[in-house]
mmCIF file of C-alpha atoms and ligand atoms in Angstrom:
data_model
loop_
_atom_site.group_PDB
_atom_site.id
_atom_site.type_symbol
_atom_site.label_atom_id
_atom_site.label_comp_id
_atom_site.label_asym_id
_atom_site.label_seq_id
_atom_site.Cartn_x
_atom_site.Cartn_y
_atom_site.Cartn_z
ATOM 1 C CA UNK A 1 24.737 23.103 6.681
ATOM 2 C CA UNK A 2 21.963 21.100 8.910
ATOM 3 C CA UNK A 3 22.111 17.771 9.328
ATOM 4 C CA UNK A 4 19.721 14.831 9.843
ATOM 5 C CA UNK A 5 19.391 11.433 9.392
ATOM 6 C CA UNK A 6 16.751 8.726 7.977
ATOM 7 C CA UNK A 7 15.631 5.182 9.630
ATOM 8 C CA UNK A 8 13.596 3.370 8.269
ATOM 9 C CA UNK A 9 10.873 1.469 10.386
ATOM 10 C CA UNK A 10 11.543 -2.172 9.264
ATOM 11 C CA UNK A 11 13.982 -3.367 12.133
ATOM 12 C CA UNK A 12 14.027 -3.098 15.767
ATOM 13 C CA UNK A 13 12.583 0.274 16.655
ATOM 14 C CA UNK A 14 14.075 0.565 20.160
ATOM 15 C CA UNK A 15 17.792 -0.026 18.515
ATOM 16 C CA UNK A 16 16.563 2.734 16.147
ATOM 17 C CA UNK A 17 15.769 4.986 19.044
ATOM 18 C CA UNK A 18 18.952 4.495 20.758
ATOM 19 C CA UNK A 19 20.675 4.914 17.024
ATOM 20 C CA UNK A 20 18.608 8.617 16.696
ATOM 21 C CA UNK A 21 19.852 9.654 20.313
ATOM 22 C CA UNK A 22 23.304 8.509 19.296
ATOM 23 C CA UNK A 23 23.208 10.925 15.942
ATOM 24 C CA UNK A 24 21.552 13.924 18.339
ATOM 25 C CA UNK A 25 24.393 13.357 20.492
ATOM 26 C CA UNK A 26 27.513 13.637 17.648
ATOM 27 C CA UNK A 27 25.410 16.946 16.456
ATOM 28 C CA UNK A 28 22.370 15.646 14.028
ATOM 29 C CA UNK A 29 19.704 18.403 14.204
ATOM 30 C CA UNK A 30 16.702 16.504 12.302
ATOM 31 C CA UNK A 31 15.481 12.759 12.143
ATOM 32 C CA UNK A 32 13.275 11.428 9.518
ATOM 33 C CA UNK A 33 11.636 7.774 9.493
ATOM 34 C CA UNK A 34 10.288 6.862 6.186
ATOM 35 C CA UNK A 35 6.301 5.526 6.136
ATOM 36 C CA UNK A 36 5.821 2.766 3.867
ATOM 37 C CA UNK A 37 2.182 0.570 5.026
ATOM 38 C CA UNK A 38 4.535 -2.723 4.285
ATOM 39 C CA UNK A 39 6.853 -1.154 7.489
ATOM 40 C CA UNK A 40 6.217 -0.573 11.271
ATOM 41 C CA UNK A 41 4.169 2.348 12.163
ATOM 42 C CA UNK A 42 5.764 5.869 11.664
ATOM 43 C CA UNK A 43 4.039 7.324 14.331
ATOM 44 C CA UNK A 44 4.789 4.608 17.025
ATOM 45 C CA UNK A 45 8.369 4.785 15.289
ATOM 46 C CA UNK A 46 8.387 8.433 16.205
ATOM 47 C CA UNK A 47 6.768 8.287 19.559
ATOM 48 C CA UNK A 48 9.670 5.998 20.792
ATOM 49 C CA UNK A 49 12.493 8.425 19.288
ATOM 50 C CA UNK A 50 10.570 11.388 21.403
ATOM 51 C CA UNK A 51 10.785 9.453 24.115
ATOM 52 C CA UNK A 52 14.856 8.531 23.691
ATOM 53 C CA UNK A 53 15.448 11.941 22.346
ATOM 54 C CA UNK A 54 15.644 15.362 23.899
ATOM 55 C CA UNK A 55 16.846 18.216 21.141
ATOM 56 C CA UNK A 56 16.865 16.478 17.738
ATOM 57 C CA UNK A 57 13.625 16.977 15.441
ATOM 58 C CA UNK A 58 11.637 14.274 14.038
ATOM 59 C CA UNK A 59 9.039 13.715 12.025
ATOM 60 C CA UNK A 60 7.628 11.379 8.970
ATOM 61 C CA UNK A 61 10.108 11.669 6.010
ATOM 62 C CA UNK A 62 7.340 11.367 4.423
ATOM 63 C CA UNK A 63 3.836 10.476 4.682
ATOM 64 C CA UNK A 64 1.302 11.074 1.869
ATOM 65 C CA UNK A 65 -2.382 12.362 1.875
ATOM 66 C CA UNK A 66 -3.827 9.411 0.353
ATOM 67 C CA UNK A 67 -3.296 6.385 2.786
ATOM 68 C CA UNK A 68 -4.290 8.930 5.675
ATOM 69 C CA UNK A 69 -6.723 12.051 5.752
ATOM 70 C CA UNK A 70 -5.598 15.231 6.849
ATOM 71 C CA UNK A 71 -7.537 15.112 10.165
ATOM 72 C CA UNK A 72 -5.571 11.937 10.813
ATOM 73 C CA UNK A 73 -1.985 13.186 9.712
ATOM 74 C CA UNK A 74 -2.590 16.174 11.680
ATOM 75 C CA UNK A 75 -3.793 14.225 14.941
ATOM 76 C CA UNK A 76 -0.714 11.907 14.796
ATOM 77 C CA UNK A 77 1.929 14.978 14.072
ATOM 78 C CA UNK A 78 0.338 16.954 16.802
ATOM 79 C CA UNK A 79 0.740 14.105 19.370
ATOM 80 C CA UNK A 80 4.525 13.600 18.318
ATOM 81 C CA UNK A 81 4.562 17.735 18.776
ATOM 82 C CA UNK A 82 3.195 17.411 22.242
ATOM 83 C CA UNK A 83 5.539 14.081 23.458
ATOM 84 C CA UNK A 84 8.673 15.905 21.955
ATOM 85 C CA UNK A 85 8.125 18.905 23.978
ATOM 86 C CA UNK A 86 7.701 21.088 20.744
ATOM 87 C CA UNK A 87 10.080 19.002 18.006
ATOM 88 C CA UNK A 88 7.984 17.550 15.730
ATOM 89 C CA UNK A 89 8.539 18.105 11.897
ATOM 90 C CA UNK A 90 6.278 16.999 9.352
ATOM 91 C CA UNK A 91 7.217 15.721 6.073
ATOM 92 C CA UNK A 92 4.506 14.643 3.153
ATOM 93 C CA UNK A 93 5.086 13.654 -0.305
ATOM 94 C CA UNK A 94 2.812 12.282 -3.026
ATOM 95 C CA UNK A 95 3.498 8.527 -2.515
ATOM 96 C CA UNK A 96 4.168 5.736 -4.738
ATOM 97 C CA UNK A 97 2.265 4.434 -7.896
ATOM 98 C CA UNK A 98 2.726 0.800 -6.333
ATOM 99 C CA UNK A 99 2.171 1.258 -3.687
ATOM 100 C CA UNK A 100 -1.366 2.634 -4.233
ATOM 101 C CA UNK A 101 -2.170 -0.152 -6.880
ATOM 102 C CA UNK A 102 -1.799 -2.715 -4.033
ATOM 103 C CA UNK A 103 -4.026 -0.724 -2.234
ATOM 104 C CA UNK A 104 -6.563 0.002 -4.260
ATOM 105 C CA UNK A 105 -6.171 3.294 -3.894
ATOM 106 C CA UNK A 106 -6.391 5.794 -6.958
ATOM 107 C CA UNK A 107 -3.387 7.734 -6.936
ATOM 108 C CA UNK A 108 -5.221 10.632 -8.616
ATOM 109 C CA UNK A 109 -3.939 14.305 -8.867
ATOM 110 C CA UNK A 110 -1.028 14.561 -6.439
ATOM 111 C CA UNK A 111 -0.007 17.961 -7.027
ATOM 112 C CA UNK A 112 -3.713 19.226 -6.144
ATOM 113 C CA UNK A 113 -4.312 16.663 -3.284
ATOM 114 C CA UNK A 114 -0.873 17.568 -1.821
ATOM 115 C CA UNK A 115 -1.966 21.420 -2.097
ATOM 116 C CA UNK A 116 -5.256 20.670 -0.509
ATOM 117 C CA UNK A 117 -4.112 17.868 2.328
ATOM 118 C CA UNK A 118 -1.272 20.389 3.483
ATOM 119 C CA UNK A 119 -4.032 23.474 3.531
ATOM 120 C CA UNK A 120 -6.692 21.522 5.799
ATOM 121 C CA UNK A 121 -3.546 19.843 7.966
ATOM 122 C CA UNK A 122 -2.390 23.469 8.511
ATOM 123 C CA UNK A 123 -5.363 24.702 9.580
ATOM 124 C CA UNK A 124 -5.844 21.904 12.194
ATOM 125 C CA UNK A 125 -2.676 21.985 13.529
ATOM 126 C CA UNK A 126 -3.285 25.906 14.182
ATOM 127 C CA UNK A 127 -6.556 24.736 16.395
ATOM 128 C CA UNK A 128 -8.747 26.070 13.549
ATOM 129 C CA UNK A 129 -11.754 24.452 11.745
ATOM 130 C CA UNK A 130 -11.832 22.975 8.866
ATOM 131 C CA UNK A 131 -14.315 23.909 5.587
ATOM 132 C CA UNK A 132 -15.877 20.621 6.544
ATOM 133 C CA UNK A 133 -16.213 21.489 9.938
ATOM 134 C CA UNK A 134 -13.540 19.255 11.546
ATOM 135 C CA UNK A 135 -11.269 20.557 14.767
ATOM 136 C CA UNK A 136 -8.489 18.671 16.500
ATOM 137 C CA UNK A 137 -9.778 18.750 20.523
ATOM 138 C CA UNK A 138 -7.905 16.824 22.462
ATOM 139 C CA UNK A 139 -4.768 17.659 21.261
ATOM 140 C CA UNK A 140 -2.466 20.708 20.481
ATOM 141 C CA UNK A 141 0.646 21.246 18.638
ATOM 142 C CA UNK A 142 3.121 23.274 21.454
ATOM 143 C CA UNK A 143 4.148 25.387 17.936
ATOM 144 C CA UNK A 144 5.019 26.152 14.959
ATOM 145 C CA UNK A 145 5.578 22.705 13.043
ATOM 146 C CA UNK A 146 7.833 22.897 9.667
ATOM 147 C CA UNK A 147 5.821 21.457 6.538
ATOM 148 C CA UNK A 148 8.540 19.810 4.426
ATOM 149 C CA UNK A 149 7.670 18.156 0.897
ATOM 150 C CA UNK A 150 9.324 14.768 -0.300
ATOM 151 C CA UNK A 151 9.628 15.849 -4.232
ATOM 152 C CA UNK A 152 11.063 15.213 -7.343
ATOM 153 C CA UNK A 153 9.501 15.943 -10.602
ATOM 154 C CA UNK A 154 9.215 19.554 -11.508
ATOM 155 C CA UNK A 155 5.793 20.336 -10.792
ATOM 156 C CA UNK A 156 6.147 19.235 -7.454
ATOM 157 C CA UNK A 157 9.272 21.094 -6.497
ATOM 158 C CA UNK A 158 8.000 23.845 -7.569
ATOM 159 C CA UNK A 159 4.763 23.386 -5.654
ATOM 160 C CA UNK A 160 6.989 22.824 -2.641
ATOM 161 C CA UNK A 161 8.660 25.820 -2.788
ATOM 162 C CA UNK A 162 4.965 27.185 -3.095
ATOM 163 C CA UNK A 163 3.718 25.989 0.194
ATOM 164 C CA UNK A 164 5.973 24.121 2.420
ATOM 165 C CA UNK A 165 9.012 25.346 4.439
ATOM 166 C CA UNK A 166 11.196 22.804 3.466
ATOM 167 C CA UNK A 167 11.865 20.054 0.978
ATOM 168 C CA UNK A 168 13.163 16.451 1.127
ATOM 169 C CA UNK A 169 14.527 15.609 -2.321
ATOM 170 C CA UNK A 170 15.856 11.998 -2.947
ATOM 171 C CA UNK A 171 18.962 13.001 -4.633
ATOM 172 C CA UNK A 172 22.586 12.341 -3.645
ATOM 173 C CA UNK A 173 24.649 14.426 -6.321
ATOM 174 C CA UNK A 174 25.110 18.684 -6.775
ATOM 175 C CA UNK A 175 23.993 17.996 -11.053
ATOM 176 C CA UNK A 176 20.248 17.177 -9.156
ATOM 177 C CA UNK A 177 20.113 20.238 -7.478
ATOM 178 C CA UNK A 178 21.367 22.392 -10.273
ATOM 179 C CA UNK A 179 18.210 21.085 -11.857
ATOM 180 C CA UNK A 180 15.458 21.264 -8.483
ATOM 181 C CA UNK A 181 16.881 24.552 -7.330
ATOM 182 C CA UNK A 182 15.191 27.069 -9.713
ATOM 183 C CA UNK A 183 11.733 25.066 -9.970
ATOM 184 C CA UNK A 184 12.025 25.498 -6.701
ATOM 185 C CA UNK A 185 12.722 29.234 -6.344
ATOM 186 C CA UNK A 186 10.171 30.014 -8.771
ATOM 187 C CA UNK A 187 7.212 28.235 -6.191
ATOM 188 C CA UNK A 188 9.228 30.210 -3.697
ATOM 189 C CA UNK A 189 8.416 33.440 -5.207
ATOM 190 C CA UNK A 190 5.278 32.500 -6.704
ATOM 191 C CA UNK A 191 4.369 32.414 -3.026
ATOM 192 C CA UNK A 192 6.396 36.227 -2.068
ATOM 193 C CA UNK A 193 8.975 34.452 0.109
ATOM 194 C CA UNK A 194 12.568 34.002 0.770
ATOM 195 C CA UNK A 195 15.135 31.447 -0.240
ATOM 196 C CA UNK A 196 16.853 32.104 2.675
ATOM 197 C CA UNK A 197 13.989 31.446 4.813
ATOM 198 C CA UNK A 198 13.291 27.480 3.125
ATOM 199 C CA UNK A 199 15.504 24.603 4.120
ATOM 200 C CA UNK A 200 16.412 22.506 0.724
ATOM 201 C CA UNK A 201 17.599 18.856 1.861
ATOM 202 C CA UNK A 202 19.260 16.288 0.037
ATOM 203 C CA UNK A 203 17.986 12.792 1.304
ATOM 204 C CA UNK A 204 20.815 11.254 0.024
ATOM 205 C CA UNK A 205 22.032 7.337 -0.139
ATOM 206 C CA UNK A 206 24.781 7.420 1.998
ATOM 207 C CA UNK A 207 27.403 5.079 3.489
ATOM 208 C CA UNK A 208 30.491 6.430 5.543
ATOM 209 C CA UNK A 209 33.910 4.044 6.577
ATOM 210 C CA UNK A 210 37.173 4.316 7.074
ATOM 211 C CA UNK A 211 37.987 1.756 4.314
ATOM 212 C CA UNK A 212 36.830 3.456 0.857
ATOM 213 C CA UNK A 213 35.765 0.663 -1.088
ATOM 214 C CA UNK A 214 34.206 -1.574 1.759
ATOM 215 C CA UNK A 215 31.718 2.278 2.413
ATOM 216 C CA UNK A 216 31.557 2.029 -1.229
ATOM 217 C CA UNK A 217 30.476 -1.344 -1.697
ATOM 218 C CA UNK A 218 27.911 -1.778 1.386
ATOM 219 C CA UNK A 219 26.280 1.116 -0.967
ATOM 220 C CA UNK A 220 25.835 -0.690 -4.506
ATOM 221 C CA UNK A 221 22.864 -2.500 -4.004
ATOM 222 C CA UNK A 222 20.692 0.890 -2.701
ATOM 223 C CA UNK A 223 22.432 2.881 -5.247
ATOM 224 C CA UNK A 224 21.021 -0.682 -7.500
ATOM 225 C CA UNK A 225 17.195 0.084 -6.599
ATOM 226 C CA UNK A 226 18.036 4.523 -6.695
ATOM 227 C CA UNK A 227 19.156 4.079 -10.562
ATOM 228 C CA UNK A 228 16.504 0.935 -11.307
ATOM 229 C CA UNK A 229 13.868 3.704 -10.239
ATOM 230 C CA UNK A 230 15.176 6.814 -12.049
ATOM 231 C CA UNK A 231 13.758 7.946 -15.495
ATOM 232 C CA UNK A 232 15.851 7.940 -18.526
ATOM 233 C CA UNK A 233 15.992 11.710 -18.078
ATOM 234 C CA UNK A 234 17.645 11.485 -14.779
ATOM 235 C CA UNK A 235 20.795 8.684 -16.171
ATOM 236 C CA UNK A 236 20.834 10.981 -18.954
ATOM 237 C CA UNK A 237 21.607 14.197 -16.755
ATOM 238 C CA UNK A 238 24.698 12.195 -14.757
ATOM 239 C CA UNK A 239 25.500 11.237 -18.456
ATOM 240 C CA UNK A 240 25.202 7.607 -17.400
ATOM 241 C CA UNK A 241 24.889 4.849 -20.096
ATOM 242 C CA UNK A 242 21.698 4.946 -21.661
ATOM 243 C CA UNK A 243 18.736 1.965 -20.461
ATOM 244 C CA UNK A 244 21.663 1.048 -17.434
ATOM 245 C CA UNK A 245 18.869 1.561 -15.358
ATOM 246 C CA UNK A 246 16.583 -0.946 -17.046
ATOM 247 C CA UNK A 247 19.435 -3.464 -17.173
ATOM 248 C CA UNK A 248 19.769 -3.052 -13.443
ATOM 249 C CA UNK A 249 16.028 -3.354 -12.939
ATOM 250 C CA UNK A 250 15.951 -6.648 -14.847
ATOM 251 C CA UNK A 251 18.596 -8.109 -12.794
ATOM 252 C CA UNK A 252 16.784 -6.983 -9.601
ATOM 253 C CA UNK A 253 13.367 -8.426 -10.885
ATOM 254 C CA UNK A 254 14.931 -11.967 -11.609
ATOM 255 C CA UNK A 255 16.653 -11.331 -8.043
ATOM 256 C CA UNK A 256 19.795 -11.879 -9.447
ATOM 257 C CA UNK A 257 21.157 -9.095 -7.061
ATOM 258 C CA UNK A 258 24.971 -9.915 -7.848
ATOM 259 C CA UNK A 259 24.385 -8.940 -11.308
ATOM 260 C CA UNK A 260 22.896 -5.967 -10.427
ATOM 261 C CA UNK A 261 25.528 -4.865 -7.923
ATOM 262 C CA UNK A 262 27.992 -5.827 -10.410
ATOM 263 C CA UNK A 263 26.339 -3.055 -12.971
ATOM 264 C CA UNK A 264 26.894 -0.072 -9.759
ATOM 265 C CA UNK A 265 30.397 1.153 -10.773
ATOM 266 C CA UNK A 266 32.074 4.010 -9.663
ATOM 267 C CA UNK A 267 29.938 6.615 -11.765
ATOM 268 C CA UNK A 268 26.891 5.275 -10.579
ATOM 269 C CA UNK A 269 27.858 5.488 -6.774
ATOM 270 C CA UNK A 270 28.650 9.295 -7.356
ATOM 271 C CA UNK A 271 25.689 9.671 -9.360
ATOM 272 C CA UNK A 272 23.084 8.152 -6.622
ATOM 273 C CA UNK A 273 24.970 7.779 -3.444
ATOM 274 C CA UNK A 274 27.400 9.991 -1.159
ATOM 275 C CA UNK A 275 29.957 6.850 -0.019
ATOM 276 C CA UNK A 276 33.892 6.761 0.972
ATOM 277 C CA UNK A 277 35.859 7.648 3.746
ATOM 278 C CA UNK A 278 35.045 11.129 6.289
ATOM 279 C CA UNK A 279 37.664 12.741 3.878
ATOM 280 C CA UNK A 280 36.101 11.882 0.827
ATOM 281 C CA UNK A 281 32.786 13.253 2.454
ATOM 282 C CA UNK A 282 33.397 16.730 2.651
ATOM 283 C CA UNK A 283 34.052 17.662 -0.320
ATOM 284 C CA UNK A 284 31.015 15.996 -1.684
ATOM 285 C CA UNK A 285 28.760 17.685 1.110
ATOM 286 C CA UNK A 286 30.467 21.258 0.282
ATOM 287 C CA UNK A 287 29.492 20.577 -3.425
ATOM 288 C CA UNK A 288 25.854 20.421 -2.177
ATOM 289 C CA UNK A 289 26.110 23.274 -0.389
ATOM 290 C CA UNK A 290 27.167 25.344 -3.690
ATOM 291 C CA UNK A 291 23.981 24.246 -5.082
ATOM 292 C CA UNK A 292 21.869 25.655 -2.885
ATOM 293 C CA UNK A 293 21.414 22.724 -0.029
ATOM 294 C CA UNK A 294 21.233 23.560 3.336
ATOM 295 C CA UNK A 295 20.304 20.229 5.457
ATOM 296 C CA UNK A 296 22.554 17.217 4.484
ATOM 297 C CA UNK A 297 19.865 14.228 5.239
ATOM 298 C CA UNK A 298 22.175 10.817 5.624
ATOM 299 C CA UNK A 299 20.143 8.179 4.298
ATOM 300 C CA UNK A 300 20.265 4.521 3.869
ATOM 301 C CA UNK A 301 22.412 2.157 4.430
ATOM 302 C CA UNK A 302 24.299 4.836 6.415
ATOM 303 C CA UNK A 303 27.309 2.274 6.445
ATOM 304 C CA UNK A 304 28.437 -0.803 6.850
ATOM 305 C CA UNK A 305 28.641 -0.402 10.752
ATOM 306 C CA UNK A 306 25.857 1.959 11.412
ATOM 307 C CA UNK A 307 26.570 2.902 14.905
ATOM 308 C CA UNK A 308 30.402 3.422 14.015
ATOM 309 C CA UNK A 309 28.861 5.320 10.626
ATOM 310 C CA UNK A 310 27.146 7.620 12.684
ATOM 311 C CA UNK A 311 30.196 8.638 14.631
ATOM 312 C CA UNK A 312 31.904 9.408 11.549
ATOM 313 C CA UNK A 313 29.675 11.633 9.957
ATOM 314 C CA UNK A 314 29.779 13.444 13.642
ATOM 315 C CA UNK A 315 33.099 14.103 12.735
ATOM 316 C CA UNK A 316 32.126 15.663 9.241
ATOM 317 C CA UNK A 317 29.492 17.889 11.117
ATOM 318 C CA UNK A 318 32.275 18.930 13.392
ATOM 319 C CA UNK A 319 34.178 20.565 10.514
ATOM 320 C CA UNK A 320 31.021 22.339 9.429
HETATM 321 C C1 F42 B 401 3.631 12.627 -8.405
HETATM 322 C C2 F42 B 401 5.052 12.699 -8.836
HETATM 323 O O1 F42 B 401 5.765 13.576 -7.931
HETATM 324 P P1 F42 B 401 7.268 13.235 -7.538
HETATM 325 O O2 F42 B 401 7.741 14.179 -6.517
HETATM 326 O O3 F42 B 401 8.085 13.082 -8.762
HETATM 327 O O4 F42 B 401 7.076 11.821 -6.822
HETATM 328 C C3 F42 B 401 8.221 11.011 -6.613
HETATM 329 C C4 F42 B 401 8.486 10.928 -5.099
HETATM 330 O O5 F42 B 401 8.769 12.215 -4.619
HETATM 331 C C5 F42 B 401 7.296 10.340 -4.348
HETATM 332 O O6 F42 B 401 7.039 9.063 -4.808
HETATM 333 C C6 F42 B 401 7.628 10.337 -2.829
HETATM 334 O O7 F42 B 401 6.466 10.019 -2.122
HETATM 335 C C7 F42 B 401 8.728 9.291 -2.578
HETATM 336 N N1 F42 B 401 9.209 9.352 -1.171
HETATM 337 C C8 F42 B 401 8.629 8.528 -0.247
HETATM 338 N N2 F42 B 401 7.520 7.839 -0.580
HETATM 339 C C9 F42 B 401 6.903 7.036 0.334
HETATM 340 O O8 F42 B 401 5.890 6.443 0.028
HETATM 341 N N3 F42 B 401 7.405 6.899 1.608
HETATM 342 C C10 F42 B 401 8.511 7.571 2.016
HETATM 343 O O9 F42 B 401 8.922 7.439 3.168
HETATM 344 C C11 F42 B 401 9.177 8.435 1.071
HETATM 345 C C12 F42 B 401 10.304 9.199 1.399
HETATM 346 C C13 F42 B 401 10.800 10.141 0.480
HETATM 347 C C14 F42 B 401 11.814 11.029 0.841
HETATM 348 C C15 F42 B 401 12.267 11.982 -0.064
HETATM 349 C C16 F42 B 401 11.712 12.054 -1.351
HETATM 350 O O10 F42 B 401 12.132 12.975 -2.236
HETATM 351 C C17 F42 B 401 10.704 11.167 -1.738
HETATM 352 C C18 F42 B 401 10.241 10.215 -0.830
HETATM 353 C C19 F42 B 401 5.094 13.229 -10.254
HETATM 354 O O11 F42 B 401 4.910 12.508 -11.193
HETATM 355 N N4 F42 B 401 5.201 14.545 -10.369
HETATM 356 C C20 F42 B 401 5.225 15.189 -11.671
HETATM 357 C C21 F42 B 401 3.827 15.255 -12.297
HETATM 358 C C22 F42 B 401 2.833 15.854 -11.337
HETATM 359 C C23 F42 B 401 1.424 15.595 -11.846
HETATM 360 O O12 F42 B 401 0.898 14.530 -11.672
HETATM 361 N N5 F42 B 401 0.804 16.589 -12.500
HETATM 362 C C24 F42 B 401 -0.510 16.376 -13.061
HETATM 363 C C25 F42 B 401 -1.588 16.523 -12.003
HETATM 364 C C26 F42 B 401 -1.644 17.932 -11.430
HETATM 365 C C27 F42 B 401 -2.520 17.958 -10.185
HETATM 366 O O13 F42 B 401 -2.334 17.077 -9.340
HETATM 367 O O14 F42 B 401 -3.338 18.879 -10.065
HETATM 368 C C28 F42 B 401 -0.709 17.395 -14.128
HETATM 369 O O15 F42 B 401 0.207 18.234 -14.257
HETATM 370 O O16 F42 B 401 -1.709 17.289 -14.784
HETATM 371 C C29 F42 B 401 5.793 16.586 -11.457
HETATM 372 O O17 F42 B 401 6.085 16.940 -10.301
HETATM 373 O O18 F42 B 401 5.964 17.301 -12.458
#
């Protein structure tokens, strides 16, 4: 099992670079900043880690094709590739609906703009030309970078398995992988390659502690937003109570956030979240594993004490 770990951009980025050498130091192999507009820059975000950083992997977890072209996405990754010394990872999904509204942006075809962003951001970062005729100059990748996909409904696992070398899927619990793993296979082999050689990894919710219920409770109000956001299908698969996740959403849109917190009981935290003691973590991880995950991604709020968070969960990639 790999292991990496998400920031994302909306605090104090140097304290987030000294956090990401921190987790390379206790044995995290991968870090992954999220890129929201309404957040600092990724890219600067990234530039700093490469800087504080000198073995762990980083890249956007994830971009999309629509608030950047290709040319620019493959510019920016390339830069990060040639700061890190060769680390840079690159993850791209197909954004938010919202997001795009307050944009203006139409959020049209993401499976086919996906396909087509990753083809032309390929071929740049390989020194090649474009159809259109465009070239990166200036800069060059040192290698090989990884193309992961942030994904979660079916078509675009499945495209994911298709065309990327990795995915990022933002799902804490083994029932979500039962479900992702053979869309994903079948892109795999749509495509002639290998399971073995594609890196499945759960961008989980996650919040470590050595007191049980204080981990579990700095994790309600993520786990809060995670089940607000997931379709009935989703609460139906962790056999949650139906329209729990519109009650939730209602008390999060009247900002009553107590009442929502007070909906997250223990089913939901297992459902949406990986929380509890270093114990109570490795059995959980392990269940992953079973289903086919190979890089455990620890995601926010990490825990209540991030720093001492992060030393725990070195101690659960110690007994991997
Ligand atoms: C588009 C959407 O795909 P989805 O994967 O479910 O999108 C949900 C999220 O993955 C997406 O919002 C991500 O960008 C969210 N996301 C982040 N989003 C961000 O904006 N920033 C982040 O930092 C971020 C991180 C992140 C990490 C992991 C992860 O899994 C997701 C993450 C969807 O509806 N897909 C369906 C339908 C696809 C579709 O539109 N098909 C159409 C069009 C086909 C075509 O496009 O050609 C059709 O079939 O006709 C499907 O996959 O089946």
């Amino acid at each position: 099992m790999k292991f990496g770990i998400e920031f994302v951009p909306q605090t104090d980025l140097n304290e987030i670079a000294r956090l990401v050498k921190l987790a390379e130091d206790v044995g995290f192999e991968y870090a992954w900043i999220t890129d929201h507009y309404n957040n600092k820059n990724v890219y600067a975000s990234l530039a700093l880690i490469a800087q504080a950083t000198e073995t762990i992997k980083l890249g956007p977890g994830v971009t999309n094709p629509y608030v950047r072209s290709p040319a620019i996405s493959a510019s920016a990754i390339a830069t990060i590739d040639e700061i890190s010394g060769g680390r840079a990872t690159f993850g791209i999904g197909p954004g938010d609906k919202a997001t795009f509204d307050a944009l203006g942006i139409p959020w049209e075809k993401p499976v086919t703009t996906i396909k087509n962003a990753i083809a032309d951001i390929k071929t740049l970062i390989d020194g090649d030309k474009t159809a259109g005729g465009a070239a990166l100059g200036g800069v060059k990748a040192v290698g090989d970078i990884p193309i992961y996909m942030g994904a979660q409904g079916p078509k675009m696992l499945e495209t994911a398995g298709e065309i990327a070398d990795g995915v990022l899927i933002n799902a804490s619990n083994p029932k979500d992988y039962e479900a992702a793993l053979p869309l994903i296979s079948k892109g795999i082999d749509n495509a002639g390659k290998k399971l073995a050689d594609f890196d499945v990894a759960a961008y989980t919710s996650t919040s470590i502690g050595t007191d049980s219920e204080a981990a579990k409770n700095a994790a309600r109000i993520v786990v809060a937003f995670i089940a607000a956001g997931s379709p009935p299908p989703v609460i139906a698969r962790h056999g949650l109570p139906e329209g729990i996740n519109e009650k939730i959403g209602d008390c999060l849109g009247k900002g009553d956030f107590g009442g929502a917190i007070g909906l997250v009981d223990d089913d939901l935290l297992d459902a949406f979240s990986v929380a509890g003691t270093p114990d109570e973590f490795i059995p959980k991880i392990e269940a992953l594993g079973e289903m086919g995950v190979t890089q455990y991604v620890a995601g926010s709020p990490i825990g209540k004490d991030v720093e001492e968070s992060i030393k725990l969960l070195g101690d659960v990639i110690a007994s991997f």
